[in-house]
Amino acid sequence: MNPSSALLRAQLRCHPATPVGVALSLSVELRAHGEALRLRYTLSGDTAALRIPAPAAPTPTDGLWQHTCFEAFVAATGEAAYREFNFSPSSQWAAYRFSAERERDSAAEAREPALPMPPPLIDTTPRALTLTARVPVTALPRSPSVLHIGLSAVIEERDGRLSYWALHHPGERPDFHHPDGRALRLASPLN
């Protein structure tokens, strides 16, 4: 997709190795908006058949990906380092730094333990769940030009089965950390 600061819309697909057992669709709207990157995930369909995390205190929390969770992976052009953001319908969130594929940047996380993030906003209806997250520009990788973004989600059904959704699945197994999964291009809000 071409770099742009306009509103971008993307449809996520379920990975064929983890088929979903209910009728669902998942879309994301993304926009560099002021001092933040705004992500709006809309999960539509038989949401009553899903296990949705209960509301909780809006704090940074590890392990959100083990249940229904919406994610974004962001890297600067030409960089191995990237950031991972997780947003739960519980209103909890997580932000991680990686120096390379699946290699946590412990030194950077020790200097700045929690990237400052506002909690996601949740809206539910009987047939849809919408989660809106704002990632401050200060939490994004520093890039003078283009950000490479991977959009993804883990969806849990009531029986505990997990399905893995992404804009692009680069392999035979779900792998949101793979650099080829960051298929969306967005002009850096730092421009």
mmCIF file of C-alpha atoms in Angstrom:
data_model
loop_
_atom_site.group_PDB
_atom_site.id
_atom_site.type_symbol
_atom_site.label_atom_id
_atom_site.label_comp_id
_atom_site.label_asym_id
_atom_site.label_seq_id
_atom_site.Cartn_x
_atom_site.Cartn_y
_atom_site.Cartn_z
ATOM 1 C CA MET A 1 0.000 0.000 0.000
ATOM 2 C CA ASN A 2 1.235 3.507 -0.707
ATOM 3 C CA PRO A 3 2.464 5.812 2.044
ATOM 4 C CA SER A 4 -0.157 8.334 3.025
ATOM 5 C CA SER A 5 -1.337 10.375 5.967
ATOM 6 C CA ALA A 6 -4.954 9.993 4.821
ATOM 7 C CA LEU A 7 -7.362 7.517 6.349
ATOM 8 C CA LEU A 8 -6.402 3.974 5.359
ATOM 9 C CA ARG A 9 -8.807 1.030 5.562
ATOM 10 C CA ALA A 10 -7.715 -2.590 5.611
ATOM 11 C CA GLN A 11 -9.450 -5.934 5.880
ATOM 12 C CA LEU A 12 -7.705 -8.535 8.045
ATOM 13 C CA ARG A 13 -7.822 -12.200 7.036
ATOM 14 C CA CYS A 14 -7.885 -15.252 9.249
ATOM 15 C CA HIS A 15 -4.802 -17.469 8.830
ATOM 16 C CA PRO A 16 -5.829 -20.712 7.060
ATOM 17 C CA ALA A 17 -3.972 -22.817 9.682
ATOM 18 C CA THR A 18 -6.293 -21.435 12.408
ATOM 19 C CA PRO A 19 -9.770 -21.301 10.871
ATOM 20 C CA VAL A 20 -12.431 -19.457 12.801
ATOM 21 C CA GLY A 21 -15.522 -21.472 13.769
ATOM 22 C CA VAL A 22 -18.007 -18.586 13.556
ATOM 23 C CA ALA A 23 -18.943 -15.994 10.930
ATOM 24 C CA LEU A 24 -16.727 -12.935 11.481
ATOM 25 C CA SER A 25 -15.081 -10.107 9.599
ATOM 26 C CA LEU A 26 -12.369 -7.798 10.895
ATOM 27 C CA SER A 27 -11.420 -4.417 9.485
ATOM 28 C CA VAL A 28 -9.054 -1.675 10.611
ATOM 29 C CA GLU A 29 -8.990 2.052 9.944
ATOM 30 C CA LEU A 30 -5.646 3.728 10.465
ATOM 31 C CA ARG A 31 -4.743 7.412 10.402
ATOM 32 C CA ALA A 32 -1.881 9.602 11.533
ATOM 33 C CA HIS A 33 -3.979 12.087 13.469
ATOM 34 C CA GLY A 34 -2.293 15.041 15.202
ATOM 35 C CA GLU A 35 0.236 13.743 17.711
ATOM 36 C CA ALA A 36 -0.902 10.120 17.446
ATOM 37 C CA LEU A 37 -1.516 7.165 15.197
ATOM 38 C CA ARG A 38 -5.194 6.228 15.502
ATOM 39 C CA LEU A 39 -6.255 2.624 14.963
ATOM 40 C CA ARG A 40 -9.904 1.555 14.878
ATOM 41 C CA TYR A 41 -10.502 -2.209 14.784
ATOM 42 C CA THR A 42 -14.052 -3.365 13.979
ATOM 43 C CA LEU A 43 -14.915 -7.015 14.562
ATOM 44 C CA SER A 44 -18.332 -7.812 13.070
ATOM 45 C CA GLY A 45 -20.481 -10.931 13.011
ATOM 46 C CA ASP A 46 -21.307 -13.529 15.641
ATOM 47 C CA THR A 47 -19.477 -11.761 18.477
ATOM 48 C CA ALA A 48 -21.701 -13.530 21.061
ATOM 49 C CA ALA A 49 -19.761 -16.728 20.219
ATOM 50 C CA LEU A 50 -16.488 -15.116 21.298
ATOM 51 C CA ARG A 51 -14.685 -14.922 24.620
ATOM 52 C CA ILE A 52 -14.185 -11.193 25.165
ATOM 53 C CA PRO A 53 -11.992 -10.134 28.120
ATOM 54 C CA ALA A 54 -13.967 -8.465 30.924
ATOM 55 C CA PRO A 55 -13.363 -4.774 31.664
ATOM 56 C CA ALA A 56 -10.276 -4.172 33.813
ATOM 57 C CA ALA A 57 -8.118 -1.304 34.986
ATOM 58 C CA PRO A 58 -6.532 0.407 31.934
ATOM 59 C CA THR A 59 -2.938 -0.534 32.732
ATOM 60 C CA PRO A 60 0.023 -1.965 30.809
ATOM 61 C CA THR A 61 -0.375 -5.768 30.963
ATOM 62 C CA ASP A 62 1.663 -8.649 29.519
ATOM 63 C CA GLY A 63 0.156 -11.710 27.840
ATOM 64 C CA LEU A 64 -2.841 -9.977 26.263
ATOM 65 C CA TRP A 65 -2.265 -11.970 23.036
ATOM 66 C CA GLN A 66 -3.373 -15.155 24.842
ATOM 67 C CA HIS A 67 -6.998 -14.005 24.478
ATOM 68 C CA THR A 68 -8.928 -11.671 22.173
ATOM 69 C CA CYS A 69 -6.476 -8.879 21.432
ATOM 70 C CA PHE A 70 -5.804 -6.373 18.642
ATOM 71 C CA GLU A 71 -2.215 -5.637 17.621
ATOM 72 C CA ALA A 72 0.019 -3.386 15.554
ATOM 73 C CA PHE A 73 3.694 -3.885 14.641
ATOM 74 C CA VAL A 74 5.540 -0.757 13.497
ATOM 75 C CA ALA A 75 9.037 -0.317 12.036
ATOM 76 C CA ALA A 76 10.879 2.489 10.278
ATOM 77 C CA THR A 77 12.047 1.946 6.702
ATOM 78 C CA GLY A 78 15.273 -0.068 6.573
ATOM 79 C CA GLU A 79 15.338 -0.814 10.316
ATOM 80 C CA ALA A 80 15.360 -4.257 11.967
ATOM 81 C CA ALA A 81 14.066 -2.692 15.200
ATOM 82 C CA TYR A 82 10.307 -2.391 15.641
ATOM 83 C CA ARG A 83 7.571 -1.779 18.195
ATOM 84 C CA GLU A 84 4.656 -4.042 19.099
ATOM 85 C CA PHE A 85 1.401 -2.663 20.519
ATOM 86 C CA ASN A 86 -1.346 -4.876 22.012
ATOM 87 C CA PHE A 87 -4.845 -3.626 22.844
ATOM 88 C CA SER A 88 -7.385 -5.693 24.764
ATOM 89 C CA PRO A 89 -11.158 -5.159 24.888
ATOM 90 C CA SER A 90 -10.591 -5.196 28.682
ATOM 91 C CA SER A 91 -9.007 -1.701 28.191
ATOM 92 C CA GLN A 92 -5.558 -3.067 29.073
ATOM 93 C CA TRP A 93 -2.672 -2.533 26.670
ATOM 94 C CA ALA A 94 0.996 -3.359 26.149
ATOM 95 C CA ALA A 95 3.886 -1.774 24.242
ATOM 96 C CA TYR A 96 7.151 -3.564 23.493
ATOM 97 C CA ARG A 97 10.441 -2.686 21.809
ATOM 98 C CA PHE A 98 12.350 -5.188 19.662
ATOM 99 C CA SER A 99 15.888 -4.736 18.317
ATOM 100 C CA ALA A 100 15.334 -7.449 15.665
ATOM 101 C CA GLU A 101 12.765 -10.138 14.872
ATOM 102 C CA ARG A 102 11.512 -11.518 18.229
ATOM 103 C CA GLU A 103 14.505 -10.032 20.101
ATOM 104 C CA ARG A 104 13.249 -7.803 22.918
ATOM 105 C CA ASP A 105 15.294 -4.645 23.382
ATOM 106 C CA SER A 106 15.781 -5.032 27.141
ATOM 107 C CA ALA A 107 18.199 -2.097 27.372
ATOM 108 C CA ALA A 108 15.685 0.332 25.811
ATOM 109 C CA GLU A 109 12.833 -1.061 27.915
ATOM 110 C CA ALA A 110 14.949 -0.639 31.079
ATOM 111 C CA ARG A 111 15.620 3.034 30.218
ATOM 112 C CA GLU A 112 11.927 3.686 29.535
ATOM 113 C CA PRO A 113 9.958 0.789 31.086
ATOM 114 C CA ALA A 114 6.465 1.668 29.872
ATOM 115 C CA LEU A 115 5.793 3.661 26.746
ATOM 116 C CA PRO A 116 3.093 6.194 27.666
ATOM 117 C CA MET A 117 -0.214 5.180 26.085
ATOM 118 C CA PRO A 118 -3.826 6.202 26.603
ATOM 119 C CA PRO A 119 -6.129 3.199 27.186
ATOM 120 C CA PRO A 120 -8.121 1.921 24.190
ATOM 121 C CA LEU A 121 -11.787 2.866 23.882
ATOM 122 C CA ILE A 122 -14.263 0.007 23.509
ATOM 123 C CA ASP A 123 -17.755 0.011 21.981
ATOM 124 C CA THR A 124 -19.834 -3.150 21.743
ATOM 125 C CA THR A 125 -23.162 -3.992 20.161
ATOM 126 C CA PRO A 126 -24.774 -7.438 19.758
ATOM 127 C CA ARG A 127 -23.120 -7.831 16.328
ATOM 128 C CA ALA A 128 -19.893 -5.817 16.583
ATOM 129 C CA LEU A 129 -16.980 -4.908 18.798
ATOM 130 C CA THR A 130 -15.053 -1.737 18.008
ATOM 131 C CA LEU A 131 -11.752 -0.907 19.685
ATOM 132 C CA THR A 132 -10.112 2.461 19.087
ATOM 133 C CA ALA A 133 -6.504 2.911 20.145
ATOM 134 C CA ARG A 134 -4.233 5.944 19.989
ATOM 135 C CA VAL A 135 -0.487 5.421 19.802
ATOM 136 C CA PRO A 136 1.321 8.682 20.611
ATOM 137 C CA VAL A 137 3.956 9.725 18.078
ATOM 138 C CA THR A 138 6.509 9.546 20.903
ATOM 139 C CA ALA A 139 5.872 5.762 21.189
ATOM 140 C CA LEU A 140 6.494 5.122 17.471
ATOM 141 C CA PRO A 141 9.885 4.334 15.920
ATOM 142 C CA ARG A 142 11.717 7.475 14.851
ATOM 143 C CA SER A 143 11.454 7.664 11.082
ATOM 144 C CA PRO A 144 11.994 10.640 8.823
ATOM 145 C CA SER A 145 10.016 9.033 5.998
ATOM 146 C CA VAL A 146 7.815 5.912 6.035
ATOM 147 C CA LEU A 147 6.528 3.518 8.689
ATOM 148 C CA HIS A 148 6.001 -0.166 7.854
ATOM 149 C CA ILE A 149 2.966 -1.445 9.747
ATOM 150 C CA GLY A 150 1.580 -4.911 10.404
ATOM 151 C CA LEU A 151 -2.012 -5.061 11.631
ATOM 152 C CA SER A 152 -3.209 -8.197 13.373
ATOM 153 C CA ALA A 153 -5.529 -9.726 15.968
ATOM 154 C CA VAL A 154 -6.000 -12.839 18.043
ATOM 155 C CA ILE A 155 -9.654 -13.837 18.378
ATOM 156 C CA GLU A 156 -10.774 -16.317 21.053
ATOM 157 C CA GLU A 157 -13.972 -18.299 20.723
ATOM 158 C CA ARG A 158 -16.017 -19.411 23.746
ATOM 159 C CA ASP A 159 -14.482 -22.923 23.539
ATOM 160 C CA GLY A 160 -10.984 -21.399 23.887
ATOM 161 C CA ARG A 161 -9.999 -21.881 20.232
ATOM 162 C CA LEU A 162 -7.785 -19.069 18.938
ATOM 163 C CA SER A 163 -7.729 -17.722 15.400
ATOM 164 C CA TYR A 164 -5.007 -15.413 14.091
ATOM 165 C CA TRP A 165 -5.896 -12.528 11.780
ATOM 166 C CA ALA A 166 -3.592 -10.211 9.846
ATOM 167 C CA LEU A 167 -3.410 -7.875 6.901
ATOM 168 C CA HIS A 168 -0.761 -10.185 5.424
ATOM 169 C CA HIS A 169 0.296 -13.684 6.530
ATOM 170 C CA PRO A 170 3.848 -14.316 5.210
ATOM 171 C CA GLY A 171 4.155 -17.979 6.263
ATOM 172 C CA GLU A 172 2.496 -21.347 6.678
ATOM 173 C CA ARG A 173 1.999 -20.650 10.398
ATOM 174 C CA PRO A 174 0.766 -17.407 11.978
ATOM 175 C CA ASP A 175 3.728 -15.113 12.707
ATOM 176 C CA PHE A 176 2.930 -11.483 13.425
ATOM 177 C CA HIS A 177 6.621 -10.665 14.080
ATOM 178 C CA HIS A 178 7.803 -11.578 10.575
ATOM 179 C CA PRO A 179 9.016 -8.407 8.794
ATOM 180 C CA ASP A 180 7.057 -9.305 5.638
ATOM 181 C CA GLY A 181 3.873 -9.017 7.696
ATOM 182 C CA ARG A 182 4.416 -5.261 7.960
ATOM 183 C CA ALA A 183 2.819 -4.729 4.561
ATOM 184 C CA LEU A 184 1.120 -1.368 5.121
ATOM 185 C CA ARG A 185 3.090 1.842 4.413
ATOM 186 C CA LEU A 186 2.262 5.114 6.115
ATOM 187 C CA ALA A 187 4.049 8.439 5.878
ATOM 188 C CA SER A 188 5.701 9.074 9.225
ATOM 189 C CA PRO A 189 3.787 11.509 11.426
ATOM 190 C CA LEU A 190 7.201 13.056 12.193
ATOM 191 C CA ASN A 191 7.326 14.575 8.672
#
